CSV table of C-alpha atoms in Angstrom, one decimal:
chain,number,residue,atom,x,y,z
A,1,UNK,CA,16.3,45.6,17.4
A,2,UNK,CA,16.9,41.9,17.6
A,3,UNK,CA,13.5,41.1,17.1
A,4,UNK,CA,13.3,42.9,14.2
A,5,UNK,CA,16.4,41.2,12.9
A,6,UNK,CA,15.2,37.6,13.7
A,7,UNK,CA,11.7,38.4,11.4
A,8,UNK,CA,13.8,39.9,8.6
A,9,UNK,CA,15.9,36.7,9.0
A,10,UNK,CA,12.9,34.8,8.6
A,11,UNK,CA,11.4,36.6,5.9
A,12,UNK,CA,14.6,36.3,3.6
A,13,UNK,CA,14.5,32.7,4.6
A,14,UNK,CA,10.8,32.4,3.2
A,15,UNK,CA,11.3,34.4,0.7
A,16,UNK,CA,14.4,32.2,-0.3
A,17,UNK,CA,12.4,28.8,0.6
A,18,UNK,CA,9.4,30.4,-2.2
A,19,UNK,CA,11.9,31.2,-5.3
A,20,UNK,CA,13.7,27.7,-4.7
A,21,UNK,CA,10.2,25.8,-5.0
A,22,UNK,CA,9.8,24.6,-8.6
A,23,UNK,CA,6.7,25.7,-10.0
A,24,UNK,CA,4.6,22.6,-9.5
A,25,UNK,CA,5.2,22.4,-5.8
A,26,UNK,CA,3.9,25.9,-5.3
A,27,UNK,CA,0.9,24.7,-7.2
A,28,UNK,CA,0.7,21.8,-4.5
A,29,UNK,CA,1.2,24.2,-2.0
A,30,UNK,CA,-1.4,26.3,-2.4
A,31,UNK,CA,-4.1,23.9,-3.4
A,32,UNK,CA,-3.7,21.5,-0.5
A,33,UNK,CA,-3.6,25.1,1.8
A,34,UNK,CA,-7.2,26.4,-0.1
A,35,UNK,CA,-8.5,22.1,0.1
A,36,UNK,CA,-7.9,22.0,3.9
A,37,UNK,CA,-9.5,25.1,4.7
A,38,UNK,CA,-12.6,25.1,3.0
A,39,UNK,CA,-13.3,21.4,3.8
A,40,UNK,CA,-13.2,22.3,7.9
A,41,UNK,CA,-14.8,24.9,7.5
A,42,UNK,CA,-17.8,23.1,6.2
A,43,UNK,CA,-17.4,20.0,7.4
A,44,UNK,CA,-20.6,20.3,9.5
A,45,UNK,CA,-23.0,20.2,6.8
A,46,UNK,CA,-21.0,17.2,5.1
A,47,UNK,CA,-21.7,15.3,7.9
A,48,UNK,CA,-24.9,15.9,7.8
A,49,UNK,CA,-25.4,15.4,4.2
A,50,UNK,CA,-24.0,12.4,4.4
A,51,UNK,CA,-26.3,11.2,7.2
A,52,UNK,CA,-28.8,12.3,5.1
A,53,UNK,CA,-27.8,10.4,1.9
A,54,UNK,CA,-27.3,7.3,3.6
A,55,UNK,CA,-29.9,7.2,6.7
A,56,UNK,CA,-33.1,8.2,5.1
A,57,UNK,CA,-35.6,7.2,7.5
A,58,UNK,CA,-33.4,8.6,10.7
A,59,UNK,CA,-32.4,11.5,9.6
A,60,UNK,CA,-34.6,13.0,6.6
A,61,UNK,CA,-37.7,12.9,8.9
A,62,UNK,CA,-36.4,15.2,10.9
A,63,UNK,CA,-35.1,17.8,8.4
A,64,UNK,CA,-32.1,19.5,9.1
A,65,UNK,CA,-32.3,21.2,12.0
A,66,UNK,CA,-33.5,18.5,13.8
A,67,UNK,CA,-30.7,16.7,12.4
A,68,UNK,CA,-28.2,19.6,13.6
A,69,UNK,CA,-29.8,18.8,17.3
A,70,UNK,CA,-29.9,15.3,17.1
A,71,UNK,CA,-26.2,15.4,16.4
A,72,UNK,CA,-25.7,17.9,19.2
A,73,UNK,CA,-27.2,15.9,21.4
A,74,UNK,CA,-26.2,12.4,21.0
A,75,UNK,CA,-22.6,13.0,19.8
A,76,UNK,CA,-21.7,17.4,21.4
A,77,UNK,CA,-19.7,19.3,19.6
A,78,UNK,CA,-17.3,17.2,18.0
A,79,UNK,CA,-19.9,15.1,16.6
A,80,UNK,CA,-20.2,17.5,13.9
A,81,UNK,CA,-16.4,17.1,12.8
A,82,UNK,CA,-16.8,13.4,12.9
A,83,UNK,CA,-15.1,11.6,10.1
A,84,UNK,CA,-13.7,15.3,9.4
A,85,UNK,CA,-9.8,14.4,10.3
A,86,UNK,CA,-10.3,11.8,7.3
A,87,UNK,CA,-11.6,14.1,5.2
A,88,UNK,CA,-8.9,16.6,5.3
A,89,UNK,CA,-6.5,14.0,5.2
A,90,UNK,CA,-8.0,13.2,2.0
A,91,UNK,CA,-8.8,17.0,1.0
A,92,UNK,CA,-5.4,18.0,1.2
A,93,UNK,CA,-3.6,15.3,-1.1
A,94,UNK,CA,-7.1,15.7,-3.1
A,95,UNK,CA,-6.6,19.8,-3.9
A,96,UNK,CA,-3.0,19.7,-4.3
A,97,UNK,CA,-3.4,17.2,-7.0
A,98,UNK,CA,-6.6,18.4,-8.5
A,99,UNK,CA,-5.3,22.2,-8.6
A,100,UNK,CA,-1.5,21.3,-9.9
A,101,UNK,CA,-2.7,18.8,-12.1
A,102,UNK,CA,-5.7,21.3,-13.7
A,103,UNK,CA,-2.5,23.9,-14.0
A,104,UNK,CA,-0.3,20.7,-15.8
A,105,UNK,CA,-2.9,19.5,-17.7
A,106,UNK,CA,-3.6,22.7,-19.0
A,107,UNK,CA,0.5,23.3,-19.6
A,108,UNK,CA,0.8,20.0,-21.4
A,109,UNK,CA,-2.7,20.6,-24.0
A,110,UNK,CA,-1.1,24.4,-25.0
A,111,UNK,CA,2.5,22.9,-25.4
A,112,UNK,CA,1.1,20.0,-27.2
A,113,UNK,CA,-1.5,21.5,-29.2
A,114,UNK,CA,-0.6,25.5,-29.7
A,115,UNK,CA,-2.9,26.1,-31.8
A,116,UNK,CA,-5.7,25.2,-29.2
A,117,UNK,CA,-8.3,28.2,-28.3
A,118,UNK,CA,-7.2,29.1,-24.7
A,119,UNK,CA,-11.0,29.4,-24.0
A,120,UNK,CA,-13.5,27.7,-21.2
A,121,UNK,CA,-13.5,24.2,-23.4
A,122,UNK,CA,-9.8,23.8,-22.4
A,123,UNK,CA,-10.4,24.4,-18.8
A,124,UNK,CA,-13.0,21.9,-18.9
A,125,UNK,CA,-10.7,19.2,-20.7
A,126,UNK,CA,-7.8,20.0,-18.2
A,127,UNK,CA,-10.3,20.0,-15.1
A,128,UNK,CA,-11.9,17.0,-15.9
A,129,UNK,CA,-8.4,15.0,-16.4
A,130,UNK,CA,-7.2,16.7,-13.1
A,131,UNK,CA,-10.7,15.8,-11.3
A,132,UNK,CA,-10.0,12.1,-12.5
A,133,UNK,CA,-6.5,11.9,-11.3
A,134,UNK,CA,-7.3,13.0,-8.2
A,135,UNK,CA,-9.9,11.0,-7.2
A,136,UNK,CA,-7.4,7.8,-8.0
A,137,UNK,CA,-4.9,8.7,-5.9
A,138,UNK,CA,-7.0,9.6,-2.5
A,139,UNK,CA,-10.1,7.5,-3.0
A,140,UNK,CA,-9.7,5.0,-0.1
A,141,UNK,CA,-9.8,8.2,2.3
A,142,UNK,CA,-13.2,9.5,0.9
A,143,UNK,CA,-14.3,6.4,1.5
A,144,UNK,CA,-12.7,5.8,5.2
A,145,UNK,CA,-14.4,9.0,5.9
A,146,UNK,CA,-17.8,8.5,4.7
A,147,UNK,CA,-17.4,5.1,6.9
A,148,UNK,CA,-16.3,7.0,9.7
A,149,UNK,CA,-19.4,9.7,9.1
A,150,UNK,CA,-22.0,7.1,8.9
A,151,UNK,CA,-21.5,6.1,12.6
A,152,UNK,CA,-23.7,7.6,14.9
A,153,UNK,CA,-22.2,7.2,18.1
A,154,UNK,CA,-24.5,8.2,21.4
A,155,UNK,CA,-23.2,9.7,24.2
A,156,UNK,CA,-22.2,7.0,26.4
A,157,UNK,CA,-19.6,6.1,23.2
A,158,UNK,CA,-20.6,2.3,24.1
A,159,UNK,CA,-22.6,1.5,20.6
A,160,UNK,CA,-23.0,2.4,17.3
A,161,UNK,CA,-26.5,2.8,16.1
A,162,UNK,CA,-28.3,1.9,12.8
A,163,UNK,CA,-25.5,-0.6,12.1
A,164,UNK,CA,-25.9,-4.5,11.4
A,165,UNK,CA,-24.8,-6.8,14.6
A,166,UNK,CA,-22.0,-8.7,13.0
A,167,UNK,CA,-20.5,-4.9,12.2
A,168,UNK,CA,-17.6,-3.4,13.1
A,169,UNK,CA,-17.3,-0.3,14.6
A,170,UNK,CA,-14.3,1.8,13.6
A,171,UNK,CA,-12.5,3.3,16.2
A,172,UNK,CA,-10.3,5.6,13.9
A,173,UNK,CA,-8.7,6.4,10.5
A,174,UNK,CA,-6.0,4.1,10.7
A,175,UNK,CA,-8.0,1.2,12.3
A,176,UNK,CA,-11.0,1.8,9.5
A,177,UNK,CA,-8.3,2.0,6.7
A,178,UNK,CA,-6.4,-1.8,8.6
A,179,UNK,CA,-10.2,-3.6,8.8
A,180,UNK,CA,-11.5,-2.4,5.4
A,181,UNK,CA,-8.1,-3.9,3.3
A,182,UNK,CA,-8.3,-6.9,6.1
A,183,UNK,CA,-11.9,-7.8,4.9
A,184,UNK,CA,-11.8,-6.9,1.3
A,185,UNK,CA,-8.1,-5.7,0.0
A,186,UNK,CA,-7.6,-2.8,-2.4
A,187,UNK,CA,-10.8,-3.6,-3.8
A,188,UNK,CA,-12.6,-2.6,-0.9
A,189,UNK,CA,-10.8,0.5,-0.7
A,190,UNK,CA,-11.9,1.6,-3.8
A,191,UNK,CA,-15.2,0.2,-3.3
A,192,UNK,CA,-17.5,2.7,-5.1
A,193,UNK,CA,-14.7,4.2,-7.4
A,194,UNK,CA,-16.9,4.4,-10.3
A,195,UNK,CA,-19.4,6.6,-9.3
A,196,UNK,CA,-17.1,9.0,-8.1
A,197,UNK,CA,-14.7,8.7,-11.3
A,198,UNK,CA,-18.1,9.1,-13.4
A,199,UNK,CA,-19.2,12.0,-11.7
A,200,UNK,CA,-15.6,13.9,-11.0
A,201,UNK,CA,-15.0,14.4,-14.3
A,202,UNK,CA,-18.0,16.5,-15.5
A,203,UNK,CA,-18.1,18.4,-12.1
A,204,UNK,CA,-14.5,19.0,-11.8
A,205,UNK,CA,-14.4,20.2,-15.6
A,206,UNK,CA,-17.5,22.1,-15.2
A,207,UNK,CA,-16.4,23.7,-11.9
A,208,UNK,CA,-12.9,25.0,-14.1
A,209,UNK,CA,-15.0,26.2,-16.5
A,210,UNK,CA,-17.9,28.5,-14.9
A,211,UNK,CA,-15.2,29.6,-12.8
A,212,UNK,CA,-12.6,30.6,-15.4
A,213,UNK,CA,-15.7,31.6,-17.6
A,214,UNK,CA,-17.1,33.7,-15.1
A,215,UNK,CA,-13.7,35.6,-14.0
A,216,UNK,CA,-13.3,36.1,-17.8
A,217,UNK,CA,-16.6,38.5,-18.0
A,218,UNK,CA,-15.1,40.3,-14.7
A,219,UNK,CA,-13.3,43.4,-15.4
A,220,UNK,CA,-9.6,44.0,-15.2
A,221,UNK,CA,-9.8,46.4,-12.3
A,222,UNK,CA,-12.3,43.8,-9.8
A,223,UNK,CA,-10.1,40.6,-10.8
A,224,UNK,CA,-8.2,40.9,-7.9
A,225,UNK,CA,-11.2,41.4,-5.4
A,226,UNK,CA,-11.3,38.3,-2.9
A,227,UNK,CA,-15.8,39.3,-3.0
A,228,UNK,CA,-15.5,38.6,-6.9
A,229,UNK,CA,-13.5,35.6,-6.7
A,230,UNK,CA,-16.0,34.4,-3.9
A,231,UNK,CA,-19.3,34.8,-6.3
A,232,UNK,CA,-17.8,33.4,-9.3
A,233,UNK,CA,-16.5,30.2,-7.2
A,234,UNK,CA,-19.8,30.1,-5.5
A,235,UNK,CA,-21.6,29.7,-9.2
A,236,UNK,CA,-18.9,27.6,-10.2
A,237,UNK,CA,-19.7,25.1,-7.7
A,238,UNK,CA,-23.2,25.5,-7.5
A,239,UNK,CA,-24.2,24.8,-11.2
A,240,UNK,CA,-21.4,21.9,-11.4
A,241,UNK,CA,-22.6,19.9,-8.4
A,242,UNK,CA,-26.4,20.3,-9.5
A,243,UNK,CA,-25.6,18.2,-12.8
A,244,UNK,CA,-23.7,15.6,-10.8
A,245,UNK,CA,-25.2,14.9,-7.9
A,246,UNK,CA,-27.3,11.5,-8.0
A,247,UNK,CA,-24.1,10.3,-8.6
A,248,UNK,CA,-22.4,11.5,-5.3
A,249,UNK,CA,-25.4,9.6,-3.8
A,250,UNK,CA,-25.0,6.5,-5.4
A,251,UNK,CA,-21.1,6.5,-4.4
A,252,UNK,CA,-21.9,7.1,-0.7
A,253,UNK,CA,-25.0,4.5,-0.8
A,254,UNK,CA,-22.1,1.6,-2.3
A,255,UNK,CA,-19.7,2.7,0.2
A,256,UNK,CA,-21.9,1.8,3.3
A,257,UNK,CA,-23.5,-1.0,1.7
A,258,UNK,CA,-21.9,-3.4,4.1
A,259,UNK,CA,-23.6,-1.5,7.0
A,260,UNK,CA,-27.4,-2.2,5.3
A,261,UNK,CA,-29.1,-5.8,7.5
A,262,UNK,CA,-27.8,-8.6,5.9
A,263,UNK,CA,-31.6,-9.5,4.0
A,264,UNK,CA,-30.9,-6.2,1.4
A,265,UNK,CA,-29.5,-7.3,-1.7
A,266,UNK,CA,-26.2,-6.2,-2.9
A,267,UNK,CA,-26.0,-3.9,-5.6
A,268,UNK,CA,-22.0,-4.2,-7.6
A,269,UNK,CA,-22.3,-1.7,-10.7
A,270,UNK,CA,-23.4,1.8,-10.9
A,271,UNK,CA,-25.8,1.8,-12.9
A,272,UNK,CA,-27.5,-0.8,-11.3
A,273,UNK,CA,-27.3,1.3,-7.6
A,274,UNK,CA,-28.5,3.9,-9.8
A,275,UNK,CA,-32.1,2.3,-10.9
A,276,UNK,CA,-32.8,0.1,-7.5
A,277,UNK,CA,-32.4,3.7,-5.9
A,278,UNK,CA,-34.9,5.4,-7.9
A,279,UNK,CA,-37.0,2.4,-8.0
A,280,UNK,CA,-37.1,1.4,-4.1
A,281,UNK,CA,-36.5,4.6,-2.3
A,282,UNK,CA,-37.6,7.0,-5.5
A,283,UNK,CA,-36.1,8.8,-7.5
A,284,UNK,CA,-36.1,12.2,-5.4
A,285,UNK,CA,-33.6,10.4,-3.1
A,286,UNK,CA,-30.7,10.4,-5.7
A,287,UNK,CA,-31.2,14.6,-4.7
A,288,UNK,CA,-31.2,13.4,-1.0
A,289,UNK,CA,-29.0,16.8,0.6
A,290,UNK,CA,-28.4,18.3,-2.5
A,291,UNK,CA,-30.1,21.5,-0.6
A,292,UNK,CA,-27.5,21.0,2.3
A,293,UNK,CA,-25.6,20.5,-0.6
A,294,UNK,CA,-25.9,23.8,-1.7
A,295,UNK,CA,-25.4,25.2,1.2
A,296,UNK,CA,-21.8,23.1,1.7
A,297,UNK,CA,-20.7,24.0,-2.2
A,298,UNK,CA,-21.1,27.6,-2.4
A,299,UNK,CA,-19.2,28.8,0.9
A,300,UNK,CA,-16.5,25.3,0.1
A,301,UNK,CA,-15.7,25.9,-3.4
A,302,UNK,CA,-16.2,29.8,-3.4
A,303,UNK,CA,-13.7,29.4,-0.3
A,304,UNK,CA,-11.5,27.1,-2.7
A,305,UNK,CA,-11.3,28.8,-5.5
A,306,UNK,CA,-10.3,32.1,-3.4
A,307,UNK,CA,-7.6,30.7,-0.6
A,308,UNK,CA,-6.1,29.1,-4.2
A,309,UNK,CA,-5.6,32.1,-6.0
A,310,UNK,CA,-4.5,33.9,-3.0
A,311,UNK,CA,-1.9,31.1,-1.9
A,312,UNK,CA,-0.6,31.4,-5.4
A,313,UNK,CA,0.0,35.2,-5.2
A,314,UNK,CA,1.9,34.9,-1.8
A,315,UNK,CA,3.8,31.9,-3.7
A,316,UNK,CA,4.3,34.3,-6.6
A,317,UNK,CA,3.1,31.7,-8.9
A,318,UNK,CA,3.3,33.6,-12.3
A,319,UNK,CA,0.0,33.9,-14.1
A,320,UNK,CA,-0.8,30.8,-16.3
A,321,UNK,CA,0.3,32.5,-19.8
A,322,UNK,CA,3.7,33.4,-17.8
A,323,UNK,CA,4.0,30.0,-16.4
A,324,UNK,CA,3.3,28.2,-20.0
A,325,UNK,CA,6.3,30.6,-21.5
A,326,UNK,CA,8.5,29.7,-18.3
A,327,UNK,CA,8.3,25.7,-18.8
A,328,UNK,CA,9.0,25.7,-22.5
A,329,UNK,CA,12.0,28.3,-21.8
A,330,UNK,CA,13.1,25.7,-19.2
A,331,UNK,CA,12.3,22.7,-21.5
A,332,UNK,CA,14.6,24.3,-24.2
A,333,UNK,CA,17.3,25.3,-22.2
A,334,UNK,CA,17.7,22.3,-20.7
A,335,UNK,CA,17.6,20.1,-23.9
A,336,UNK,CA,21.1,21.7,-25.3
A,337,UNK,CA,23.2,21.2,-21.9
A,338,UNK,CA,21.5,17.6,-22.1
A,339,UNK,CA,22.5,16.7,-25.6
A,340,UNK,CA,26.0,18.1,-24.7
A,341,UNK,CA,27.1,16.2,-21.8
């Protein structure tokens, strides 16, 4: 009997914690929640994507199973998840913002603009906007992690391979974060920002729109069904990362640039990165992983997309139409009490 009366406590405390949560932290909620799960549980192919983008010769030779073993081998188990405790601590401020801010960009277009079709054109204004804003805000932990990723550390743990002599080797998140603003300020941290700010916004609005698009087609009765929300995210994130991708490569390549033997010249714009890559190494390596890539996207943002909308139903986050009434309700309520105090 008292157990039973300590979980209804708790529930009634949950369910008092969920109706006090404005509707914006709920949307943080439950895209940092979908963010941090999907990321770990992919985080094995990132790394070796990553390996793959930025150590051609070492790891593309090999393919990726020889990669898997390699990694298996030199680094066990955890050598798979290295770099991954920056990635989710990146991942999680990353999907909050990108999620709330899709769901306040989208708000703040239909309260501006009412007359605006409620179609897939303004998901893919309000996801490219939320794409941008979130790669501003947590860029220098992409690009600690991808730092952190491109060491290959053998088995003794006494060097770091494939890196210049006069390189550091980062011991953590917090001691890679402390040397890269030491040696270069906030302009290292954001080292490589334009890349990624040049290829979030088409992905991140395309990815809103297939996705919305899709779910649109699906019929009222299968809308709920976590399978359907799977295959439509899986699309979603399939066709927006094939449009984008030589981009992610060029980001990765400028991030590790101060790894590469001090006789390689250095590239500083993106477009510059973009034609010495396709010119020195060919242009099939601006794909470099995009098949791993695949096969990271459709499980991450299917995942994503699914742990989102199910997040949001436990937060009984109302559905966007609802939510769009409820903030202009509160907007005009709280205007009168305003102008009379």
């Amino acid at each position: 009997m008292a157990r039973k009366r300590e979980k209804g406590d708790v529930g009634l405390f949950l369910d008092g914690v969920i109706e006090s949560m404005p509707l914006f932290a709920k949307e943080l909620v439950a895209g940092g929640v979908a963010g941090g799960f999907a990321k770990t549980v992919v985080a094995p192919l990132e790394r070796v994507k990553i390996l793959f983008q930025t150590r051609r010769a070492e790891f593309q030779s090999i393919g990726l199973c020889g990669s898997f073993k390699k990694i298996a081998m030199t680094e066990g188990l955890l050598g798979f998840y290295r770099g991954n405790g920056a990635s989710v601590a990146r991942i999680v401020p990353y999907a909050a913002l990108h999620y709330m801010s899709y769901e306040q960009y989208r708000r703040w277009i239909i309260e501006t603009f009412p007359k605006v079709d409620r179609g897939p054109v303004l998901d893919l204004v309000a996801g490219s906007f939320a794409g941008g804003t979130a790669v501003l805000f947590t860029y220098p932990l992409d690009l600690v992690r991808t730092k952190l990723a491109y060491q290959v550390v053998d088995s003794s743990k006494l060097s770091v391979k494939g890196l210049a002599n006069n390189e550091q080797v980062y011991k953590g998140i917090l001691d890679c974060f402390s040397k890269t603003y030491k040696g270069a300020g906030i302009r290292g941290l954001y080292r490589g920002v334009a890349p990624s700010l040049y290829g979030i916004f088409p992905y991140a609005g395309l990815k809103f729109y297939f996705y919305e698009e899709m779910k649109r087609h699906v019929p009222e009765e299968h809308k709920k069904n976590i399978m359907v929300k799977l295959v439509c995210g899986s699309v979603a994130g399939l066709l927006g990362q094939t449009f984008t991708y030589p981009l992610d490569v060029v980001r990765r390549q400028m991030q590790v640039q101060q790894f590469l033997p001090s006789h390689s010249a250095e590239v500083k714009g993106t477009l510059e990165t973009l034609v010495k890559i396709a010119q020195k190494q060919g242009w099939k390596q601006l794909f470099s992983g995009l098949s791993i890539n695949y096969l990271k996207v459709v499980p991450s943002v299917a995942i994503g997309f699914t742990v989102y909308d199910v997040m949001k139903s436990y937060l009984r986050v109302p559905s966007r139409d609802e939510a769009v009434v409820e903030v202009v309700t509160n907007k005009r309520n709280i205007q009168p009490s305003s102008l009379q105090s």
